Amino acid sequence: MSTVKAARTERAGTRLTIPIAALAFVIALAVQFIGQVKIDVGIGAIIIFPMVWGLILGLLVSIQKFKPLGIDLQRVAAALVGVAVLLLVARLAFNIGPSLPTLLKAGPALLLQEVGHLLGTIVLALPLAVLLRMGKATVGATFSLDREPSFEMVSEKYGPDSDQYRGVLAMYVFGTLFGAVFITLLTSLVSNWKIFDPLALAMGAGVGSGSMMAASAASITAAYPADQEAILGLAAVSNLITTVLGVYVGIYIALPLADRFYRFLTRKQENREVVAAGAGGSVAPGAAASAASAVDAEREAAQAQENRRFRERVAASSAEIKLPLWLSLSVLTVLGIGTAAVAAKGLNLSIVVGYVILLALVLVGIALAKVTRKISAIVFITTIGAYISSPWFFAAEPLNAAVKTVDFLSIATVMLTLAGLSLGKDIPLLKNIGWKIIPVGLVAITASFLLATVIAEFALGLWH
């Protein structure tokens, strides 16, 4: 959040990293042993995965008061999550290469369904936010699912102290705390209805967030285990497309469209306020308008000050802490091999070799990103991983054989366990975002997933 000057940058070493890593290791292994739990809810079945248990247990540990988890420890956990996402992307890239024929078969559906991801929140969540009278924060909260790239877009257009920027922050906090858990339940329920093509569901899973995509893809593969390779490959590609296109679509289409749609839906409300301001009997229309403007200016100034305080709280909560790359990757490798061994019911050399390959891919991606400075490591990792796992690469077969022994869910479990351990510092922000963001956030995530899935379903049918 570059717009916040108060955001601080610090460094951490083994003293802070080892304790949080040990805690995450215990939780991740415990939830791996618990395994999946299937719950029948009448209209379908919901599967709760170890990664969701890890997120919940991590959250409970981070908010307990018996032996409080320090803010710096939570920030270290958040920093480890950022690197864990790269490992997850690397693992999923090895599902893209073998699935390239399926990706080509999907044809234009893979691009058309992005309309659902990029505009679904505006179609359904924005009217609900207007109905709940969220004010101008509606625009920022509903033009996308509001991950990190949204901050700069809204800040540049409306200012960092605007109501629209407050809406972005509110949706960001909501998605951080509840997004992965909710989309797991949603996709598990919808997948078990068996009414959508698993490939359409996989495309719908690419909502632009690594943790939500992983949680969603896990639910889909549980319902369609025979299509796991294609599902994971399509979900990863869809998520990458959403992330890359989201910036441009957000700036030039989604944000302006949300602003105009909001003005259209609230035009009568604004007219009523103007009429009420002028209804003073003996007060001249010009004086009434002037008085109303003065009141509005005073109210907007007070709101801007409150928005600034909220922005500073979010900045303090999400302030970055830097870890040495060797330390982050070492910790995540130990955690990952441990959880992968439990998932595979035993440790074998192939898992270790698989992690060596993933680590090499991540390091290459990070190095190339630093050289270019314009293309993210995720793009390089996905592209290179897809190529070296494809039929066109001479060593694809042994590479795939080794990497496939690393269960992608085990990496997701580590990532979400660490995410849970980092959430305690964000809980106090709940009182600042208000209850209205909860129904709006749930509808936004549902709309993004379902609308993209429906479009992909029809597009696949037409293309085939």
Coordinates of C-alpha atoms in Angstrom, one line a residue:
M1 CA 0.0 0.0 0.0
S2 CA 2.4 2.6 -1.3
T3 CA 0.0 5.4 -0.6
V4 CA 0.4 5.1 3.1
K5 CA 3.5 6.7 4.4
A6 CA 3.1 5.2 7.9
A7 CA 3.7 1.7 6.5
R8 CA 7.0 0.5 7.9
T9 CA 9.5 -1.9 6.5
E10 CA 11.4 -4.1 8.9
R11 CA 13.6 -7.2 8.7
A12 CA 13.3 -10.5 10.6
G13 CA 15.7 -13.4 11.1
T14 CA 15.6 -16.8 12.6
R15 CA 14.7 -15.5 16.1
L16 CA 11.2 -14.6 14.9
T17 CA 10.9 -17.1 12.0
I18 CA 11.7 -20.4 13.8
P19 CA 9.0 -20.1 16.5
I20 CA 6.2 -19.3 14.0
A21 CA 7.5 -22.0 11.7
A22 CA 7.5 -24.6 14.5
L23 CA 3.9 -23.6 15.4
A24 CA 2.8 -23.8 11.8
F25 CA 4.5 -27.2 11.5
V26 CA 2.6 -28.7 14.4
I27 CA -0.8 -27.3 13.2
A28 CA -0.2 -28.3 9.6
L29 CA 0.7 -31.9 10.5
A30 CA -2.2 -32.1 12.9
V31 CA -4.8 -31.1 10.3
Q32 CA -3.2 -33.3 7.7
F33 CA -3.9 -36.3 10.1
I34 CA -7.4 -35.1 10.6
G35 CA -8.0 -35.1 6.9
Q36 CA -11.2 -34.2 5.0
V37 CA -14.6 -34.0 6.6
K38 CA -17.8 -34.3 4.5
I39 CA -20.9 -32.7 5.8
D40 CA -24.3 -33.3 4.2
V41 CA -26.4 -30.1 4.2
G42 CA -29.5 -31.3 2.5
I43 CA -29.1 -29.4 -0.8
G44 CA -25.7 -30.9 -1.3
A45 CA -22.5 -31.9 0.5
I46 CA -19.7 -29.7 1.8
I47 CA -16.2 -31.0 2.2
I48 CA -13.9 -29.3 4.7
F49 CA -10.2 -29.8 3.8
P50 CA -7.1 -29.9 6.0
M51 CA -6.1 -26.4 4.7
V52 CA -9.4 -25.0 6.0
W53 CA -8.8 -26.6 9.4
G54 CA -5.3 -25.1 9.3
L55 CA -6.7 -21.7 8.6
I56 CA -9.2 -21.9 11.4
L57 CA -6.8 -23.4 14.0
G58 CA -4.2 -20.8 13.0
L59 CA -6.7 -18.0 13.5
L60 CA -7.7 -19.4 16.9
V61 CA -4.1 -19.5 18.0
S62 CA -3.4 -16.0 16.8
I63 CA -6.4 -14.5 18.7
Q64 CA -6.1 -16.5 22.0
K65 CA -5.2 -14.5 25.1
F66 CA -3.6 -17.2 27.2
K67 CA -0.2 -16.8 25.5
P68 CA -0.7 -14.0 22.9
L69 CA 1.0 -14.4 19.6
G70 CA 3.0 -11.2 19.1
I71 CA 2.3 -8.8 16.2
D72 CA 5.8 -9.4 14.8
L73 CA 5.3 -13.1 14.7
Q74 CA 2.0 -12.7 12.9
R75 CA 3.8 -10.4 10.4
V76 CA 6.4 -13.0 9.8
A77 CA 3.7 -15.6 9.1
A78 CA 2.2 -13.1 6.6
A79 CA 5.6 -12.7 4.9
L80 CA 5.9 -16.5 4.6
V81 CA 2.5 -16.7 3.0
G82 CA 3.7 -14.5 0.1
V83 CA 6.6 -17.0 -0.6
A84 CA 4.3 -20.0 -0.1
V85 CA 2.1 -18.6 -2.9
L86 CA 5.0 -18.9 -5.3
L87 CA 5.6 -22.5 -4.3
L88 CA 1.9 -23.2 -4.9
V89 CA 2.0 -21.5 -8.3
A90 CA 5.1 -23.6 -9.2
R91 CA 3.3 -26.8 -8.2
L92 CA 0.2 -25.9 -10.2
A93 CA 2.3 -25.0 -13.3
F94 CA 3.1 -28.7 -13.5
N95 CA -0.6 -29.3 -14.0
I96 CA -0.7 -26.8 -16.8
G97 CA 1.9 -28.4 -19.1
P98 CA 0.2 -31.8 -19.4
S99 CA -3.2 -30.1 -19.7
L100 CA -2.3 -27.9 -22.6
P101 CA -4.4 -30.0 -25.0
T102 CA -7.3 -29.5 -22.7
L103 CA -6.6 -25.7 -22.5
L104 CA -6.6 -25.5 -26.2
K105 CA -9.8 -27.5 -26.3
A106 CA -11.4 -25.0 -23.9
G107 CA -10.8 -22.4 -26.6
P108 CA -12.5 -19.0 -26.2
A109 CA -14.3 -20.2 -23.1
L110 CA -11.1 -19.5 -21.1
L111 CA -11.2 -15.8 -22.1
L112 CA -15.0 -15.3 -22.2
Q113 CA -15.5 -16.5 -18.6
E114 CA -13.2 -13.7 -17.4
V115 CA -16.2 -11.4 -17.9
G116 CA -17.8 -13.2 -14.9
H117 CA -14.7 -12.6 -12.7
L118 CA -14.1 -9.1 -13.7
L119 CA -17.7 -7.8 -13.9
G120 CA -19.7 -10.2 -11.8
T121 CA -19.3 -8.2 -8.6
I122 CA -20.7 -5.1 -10.3
V123 CA -23.8 -6.9 -11.6
L124 CA -24.9 -8.4 -8.2
A125 CA -22.9 -7.0 -5.3
L126 CA -23.1 -3.3 -6.3
P127 CA -27.0 -3.1 -6.3
L128 CA -27.0 -4.9 -2.9
A129 CA -24.5 -2.3 -1.5
V130 CA -26.7 0.5 -2.8
L131 CA -29.7 -1.2 -1.2
L132 CA -27.8 -1.3 2.2
R133 CA -26.9 2.4 1.8
M134 CA -23.1 1.9 1.9
G135 CA -22.7 5.3 0.1
K136 CA -19.7 6.0 -2.2
A137 CA -17.8 3.2 -0.5
T138 CA -20.0 0.9 -2.7
V139 CA -17.9 1.7 -5.8
G140 CA -14.6 0.7 -4.2
A141 CA -16.0 -2.4 -2.5
T142 CA -17.7 -3.8 -5.6
F143 CA -15.8 -3.0 -8.7
S144 CA -13.6 -6.1 -8.1
L145 CA -12.8 -8.6 -5.3
D146 CA -10.3 -5.9 -4.2
R147 CA -6.9 -7.6 -3.8
E148 CA -3.7 -5.6 -3.6
P149 CA -3.8 -4.1 -7.2
S150 CA -7.1 -2.4 -6.5
F151 CA -5.5 0.0 -3.9
E152 CA -3.5 2.0 -6.5
M153 CA -6.4 2.2 -9.0
V154 CA -8.9 3.7 -6.5
S155 CA -6.3 5.8 -4.7
E156 CA -5.2 7.5 -7.9
K157 CA -8.8 8.2 -9.1
Y158 CA -10.5 9.2 -5.9
G159 CA -7.7 9.8 -3.3
P160 CA -6.5 7.7 -0.4
D161 CA -9.0 9.4 2.1
S162 CA -12.1 8.9 -0.1
D163 CA -15.1 6.8 0.7
Q164 CA -14.3 4.7 -2.4
Y165 CA -10.9 3.9 -1.0
R166 CA -12.4 2.9 2.3
G167 CA -14.7 0.5 0.4
V168 CA -11.6 -1.1 -1.2
L169 CA -10.0 -1.5 2.2
A170 CA -13.2 -2.9 3.7
M171 CA -13.5 -5.6 1.0
Y172 CA -9.8 -6.4 1.3
V173 CA -10.1 -7.0 5.0
F174 CA -13.3 -9.1 4.5
G175 CA -11.6 -11.2 1.8
T176 CA -8.5 -11.7 3.9
L177 CA -10.5 -13.0 6.9
F178 CA -13.3 -14.9 5.2
G179 CA -12.6 -15.4 1.5
A180 CA -10.8 -18.8 1.5
V181 CA -13.2 -20.4 3.9
F182 CA -16.4 -19.1 2.2
I183 CA -15.3 -20.1 -1.3
T184 CA -14.4 -23.5 -0.1
L185 CA -17.9 -24.1 1.2
L186 CA -19.4 -22.5 -1.9
T187 CA -17.5 -24.4 -4.5
S188 CA -17.9 -27.7 -2.6
L189 CA -21.6 -27.3 -2.5
V190 CA -21.9 -26.3 -6.2
S191 CA -19.5 -29.0 -7.4
N192 CA -21.5 -31.7 -5.7
W193 CA -24.6 -30.6 -7.5
K194 CA -23.0 -32.2 -10.6
I195 CA -24.8 -29.7 -12.9
F196 CA -21.6 -28.0 -14.3
D197 CA -18.8 -29.2 -16.4
P198 CA -15.7 -29.6 -14.1
L199 CA -13.7 -27.5 -16.6
A200 CA -16.2 -24.7 -16.3
L201 CA -16.0 -24.9 -12.5
A202 CA -12.2 -24.8 -12.7
M203 CA -12.3 -21.6 -14.7
G204 CA -14.7 -20.2 -12.2
A205 CA -12.2 -20.9 -9.5
G206 CA -9.7 -18.4 -10.9
V207 CA -11.0 -15.4 -8.9
G208 CA -7.6 -13.6 -8.8
S209 CA -6.6 -14.7 -5.3
G210 CA -4.1 -17.5 -4.8
S211 CA -5.5 -18.8 -1.6
M212 CA -9.1 -18.6 -2.8
M213 CA -8.2 -20.3 -6.0
A214 CA -6.4 -23.1 -4.2
A215 CA -9.3 -23.6 -1.8
S216 CA -11.8 -23.6 -4.6
A217 CA -9.9 -26.0 -6.9
A218 CA -9.5 -28.4 -4.0
S219 CA -13.3 -28.6 -3.6
I220 CA -13.7 -29.2 -7.4
T221 CA -11.1 -31.9 -7.6
A222 CA -12.8 -33.7 -4.6
A223 CA -16.0 -33.8 -6.6
Y224 CA -14.3 -34.8 -9.9
P225 CA -11.1 -36.7 -8.9
A226 CA -10.7 -38.2 -12.4
D227 CA -10.2 -34.7 -13.9
Q228 CA -7.8 -33.4 -11.2
E229 CA -5.0 -32.6 -13.7
A230 CA -7.1 -30.6 -16.0
I231 CA -9.0 -28.8 -13.2
L232 CA -5.8 -27.6 -11.5
G233 CA -4.3 -26.6 -14.8
L234 CA -7.3 -24.6 -15.8
A235 CA -7.8 -23.0 -12.4
A236 CA -4.2 -21.8 -12.4
V237 CA -4.4 -20.3 -15.9
S238 CA -7.7 -18.7 -15.2
N239 CA -6.3 -17.2 -12.0
L240 CA -3.3 -15.9 -13.8
I241 CA -5.5 -14.3 -16.5
T242 CA -7.7 -12.7 -13.9
T243 CA -4.7 -11.3 -12.1
V244 CA -3.0 -9.9 -15.3
L245 CA -6.2 -8.6 -17.0
G246 CA -7.7 -7.4 -13.8
V247 CA -5.4 -4.4 -13.6
Y248 CA -6.3 -3.1 -17.1
V249 CA -9.9 -4.0 -17.0
G250 CA -10.2 -2.5 -13.5
I251 CA -8.7 0.8 -14.6
Y252 CA -10.4 1.2 -18.0
I253 CA -13.7 -0.7 -17.6
A254 CA -14.7 -2.1 -14.2
L255 CA -14.0 1.0 -12.1
P256 CA -15.6 3.6 -14.5
L257 CA -18.5 1.2 -15.0
A258 CA -19.1 0.7 -11.3
D259 CA -19.0 4.5 -10.7
R260 CA -21.6 5.2 -13.5
F261 CA -23.8 2.3 -12.3
Y262 CA -23.7 3.6 -8.7
R263 CA -24.6 7.1 -9.9
F264 CA -27.5 5.7 -12.0
L265 CA -28.9 3.6 -9.1
T266 CA -28.6 6.5 -6.6
R267 CA -29.9 9.3 -8.9
K268 CA -33.3 9.4 -7.2
Q269 CA -31.8 9.5 -3.7
E270 CA -29.6 12.4 -4.7
N271 CA -32.6 14.2 -6.2
R272 CA -34.5 13.7 -2.9
E273 CA -31.6 15.2 -0.9
V274 CA -31.6 18.3 -3.2
V275 CA -35.3 18.8 -2.8
A276 CA -35.1 18.3 1.0
A277 CA -32.3 20.9 1.2
G278 CA -34.4 23.4 -0.7
A279 CA -37.6 22.7 1.2
G280 CA -37.4 25.5 3.8
G281 CA -40.5 27.6 3.0
S282 CA -39.1 31.1 3.7
V283 CA -35.5 30.1 2.8
A284 CA -34.5 31.2 -0.6
P285 CA -33.4 28.4 -3.0
G286 CA -29.9 29.9 -3.3
A287 CA -29.4 30.2 0.5
A288 CA -30.7 26.7 1.0
A289 CA -28.3 25.3 -1.6
S290 CA -25.4 27.2 0.0
A291 CA -26.3 25.9 3.5
A292 CA -26.6 22.4 2.1
S293 CA -23.2 22.7 0.4
A294 CA -21.6 23.9 3.7
V295 CA -23.1 21.0 5.6
D296 CA -22.0 18.5 3.0
A297 CA -18.5 19.9 3.0
E298 CA -18.3 19.6 6.7
R299 CA -19.6 16.1 6.7
E300 CA -17.2 15.0 3.9
A301 CA -14.2 16.5 5.8
A302 CA -15.2 14.5 8.9
Q303 CA -15.6 11.4 6.9
A304 CA -12.3 11.9 5.1
Q305 CA -10.6 12.1 8.5
E306 CA -12.2 8.9 9.7
N307 CA -11.3 7.2 6.4
R308 CA -7.7 8.3 6.9
R309 CA -7.6 6.8 10.4
F310 CA -9.0 3.5 9.0
R311 CA -6.4 3.5 6.2
E312 CA -3.7 4.0 8.8
R313 CA -5.0 1.1 10.9
V314 CA -5.0 -1.2 7.8
A315 CA -1.5 0.0 6.9
A316 CA -0.2 -0.8 10.4
S317 CA -1.9 -4.2 10.3
S318 CA -0.5 -5.2 6.9
A319 CA 2.9 -3.5 7.2
E320 CA 5.5 -5.6 5.4
I321 CA 8.3 -7.4 7.2
K322 CA 11.2 -8.7 5.1
L323 CA 12.7 -12.2 5.5
P324 CA 15.9 -13.5 3.9
L325 CA 14.8 -15.6 0.9
W326 CA 17.0 -18.5 1.9
L327 CA 15.2 -18.6 5.3
S328 CA 11.7 -18.4 3.9
L329 CA 12.3 -21.1 1.4
S330 CA 14.1 -23.3 3.9
V331 CA 11.2 -23.1 6.4
L332 CA 8.6 -23.7 3.7
T333 CA 10.5 -26.7 2.4
V334 CA 10.6 -28.3 5.8
L335 CA 6.9 -27.6 6.4
G336 CA 6.0 -28.7 2.9
I337 CA 7.9 -32.0 2.9
G338 CA 6.4 -32.8 6.3
T339 CA 2.8 -32.2 5.2
A340 CA 3.4 -33.9 1.8
A341 CA 4.8 -37.0 3.6
V342 CA 1.6 -37.2 5.7
A343 CA -0.5 -36.8 2.6
A344 CA 1.5 -39.6 0.9
K345 CA 1.4 -41.7 4.0
G346 CA 5.2 -41.9 4.1
L347 CA 8.3 -39.9 3.2
N348 CA 10.1 -40.9 0.1
L349 CA 12.9 -39.5 -2.0
S350 CA 10.6 -38.5 -4.8
I351 CA 8.9 -35.9 -2.6
V352 CA 12.3 -34.4 -1.7
V353 CA 13.3 -34.3 -5.4
G354 CA 10.0 -32.8 -6.2
Y355 CA 10.6 -29.9 -3.8
V356 CA 14.1 -29.4 -5.1
I357 CA 12.6 -28.9 -8.6
L358 CA 9.9 -26.5 -7.3
L359 CA 12.5 -24.5 -5.4
A360 CA 14.7 -24.2 -8.5
L361 CA 11.7 -23.0 -10.5
V362 CA 10.7 -20.4 -7.8
L363 CA 14.3 -19.1 -7.7
V364 CA 14.5 -18.8 -11.5
G365 CA 11.2 -16.9 -11.5
I366 CA 12.2 -14.5 -8.8
A367 CA 15.6 -13.9 -10.5
L368 CA 13.9 -13.1 -13.8
A369 CA 11.4 -10.8 -12.2
K370 CA 14.2 -8.8 -10.6
V371 CA 16.0 -8.5 -13.9
T372 CA 13.0 -7.4 -15.9
R373 CA 11.4 -5.4 -13.0
K374 CA 8.1 -5.2 -15.0
I375 CA 6.9 -8.8 -15.1
S376 CA 6.0 -10.6 -11.8
A377 CA 7.6 -13.8 -10.7
I378 CA 4.3 -15.5 -10.8
V379 CA 4.1 -15.0 -14.6
F380 CA 7.6 -16.4 -15.1
I381 CA 7.1 -19.4 -12.8
T382 CA 3.8 -20.3 -14.5
T383 CA 5.2 -20.0 -18.0
I384 CA 8.4 -21.9 -17.4
G385 CA 6.7 -24.5 -15.3
A386 CA 4.1 -25.1 -18.0
Y387 CA 6.7 -25.5 -20.7
I388 CA 9.1 -27.9 -18.8
S389 CA 6.1 -30.1 -17.9
S390 CA 4.6 -30.1 -21.4
P391 CA 5.1 -32.8 -24.0
W392 CA 7.4 -30.5 -25.9
F393 CA 10.1 -30.5 -23.3
F394 CA 12.6 -33.4 -23.5
A395 CA 12.8 -34.0 -19.7
A396 CA 9.1 -33.5 -19.0
E397 CA 8.4 -37.1 -18.0
P398 CA 10.9 -37.4 -15.1
L399 CA 10.2 -33.9 -13.9
N400 CA 6.4 -34.5 -13.8
A401 CA 6.9 -37.9 -12.1
A402 CA 8.9 -36.2 -9.2
V403 CA 6.7 -33.1 -8.8
K404 CA 3.5 -35.0 -8.9
T405 CA 4.5 -36.8 -5.6
V406 CA 4.1 -33.4 -3.9
D407 CA 0.4 -33.1 -3.2
F408 CA -0.7 -29.6 -4.1
L409 CA -3.2 -29.6 -1.2
S410 CA -0.2 -30.1 1.2
I411 CA 1.3 -26.8 0.0
A412 CA -2.1 -25.1 0.3
T413 CA -2.4 -26.4 3.9
V414 CA 0.9 -24.9 4.8
M415 CA 0.0 -21.6 3.1
L416 CA -3.4 -21.3 4.8
T417 CA -2.1 -22.4 8.2
L418 CA 0.4 -19.5 8.0
A419 CA -2.3 -17.2 6.8
G420 CA -4.4 -18.2 9.8
L421 CA -1.5 -17.4 12.2
S422 CA -1.3 -13.9 10.6
L423 CA -4.9 -13.0 10.9
G424 CA -5.1 -12.1 14.6
K425 CA -3.7 -8.6 13.9
D426 CA -6.6 -8.0 11.4
I427 CA -9.5 -9.0 13.7
P428 CA -9.7 -5.5 15.3
L429 CA -10.4 -4.1 11.9
L430 CA -13.8 -5.8 11.8
K431 CA -15.3 -3.1 14.0
N432 CA -14.2 -0.5 11.4
I433 CA -15.5 -2.1 8.3
G434 CA -19.1 -2.5 9.5
W435 CA -21.6 -5.3 9.1
K436 CA -22.8 -4.3 5.7
I437 CA -19.6 -5.5 4.0
I438 CA -20.3 -9.0 5.1
P439 CA -23.4 -9.7 2.9
V440 CA -21.9 -7.5 0.1
G441 CA -18.6 -9.5 0.3
L442 CA -20.4 -12.9 0.3
V443 CA -22.4 -11.9 -2.8
A444 CA -19.3 -10.5 -4.5
I445 CA -17.4 -13.8 -4.2
T446 CA -20.4 -15.8 -5.1
A447 CA -21.1 -13.6 -8.2
S448 CA -17.6 -13.8 -9.4
F449 CA -17.4 -17.6 -9.2
L450 CA -20.9 -18.4 -10.4
L451 CA -21.1 -15.9 -13.2
A452 CA -17.7 -17.0 -14.6
T453 CA -18.7 -20.7 -14.3
V454 CA -22.1 -20.1 -16.1
I455 CA -20.4 -18.2 -18.9
A456 CA -17.7 -20.9 -19.2
E457 CA -20.4 -23.6 -19.3
F458 CA -22.2 -22.0 -22.2
A459 CA -19.0 -21.1 -24.0
L460 CA -17.7 -24.7 -23.7
G461 CA -20.9 -26.0 -25.1
L462 CA -20.8 -23.6 -28.1
W463 CA -17.1 -24.2 -28.8
H464 CA -17.4 -28.0 -28.6

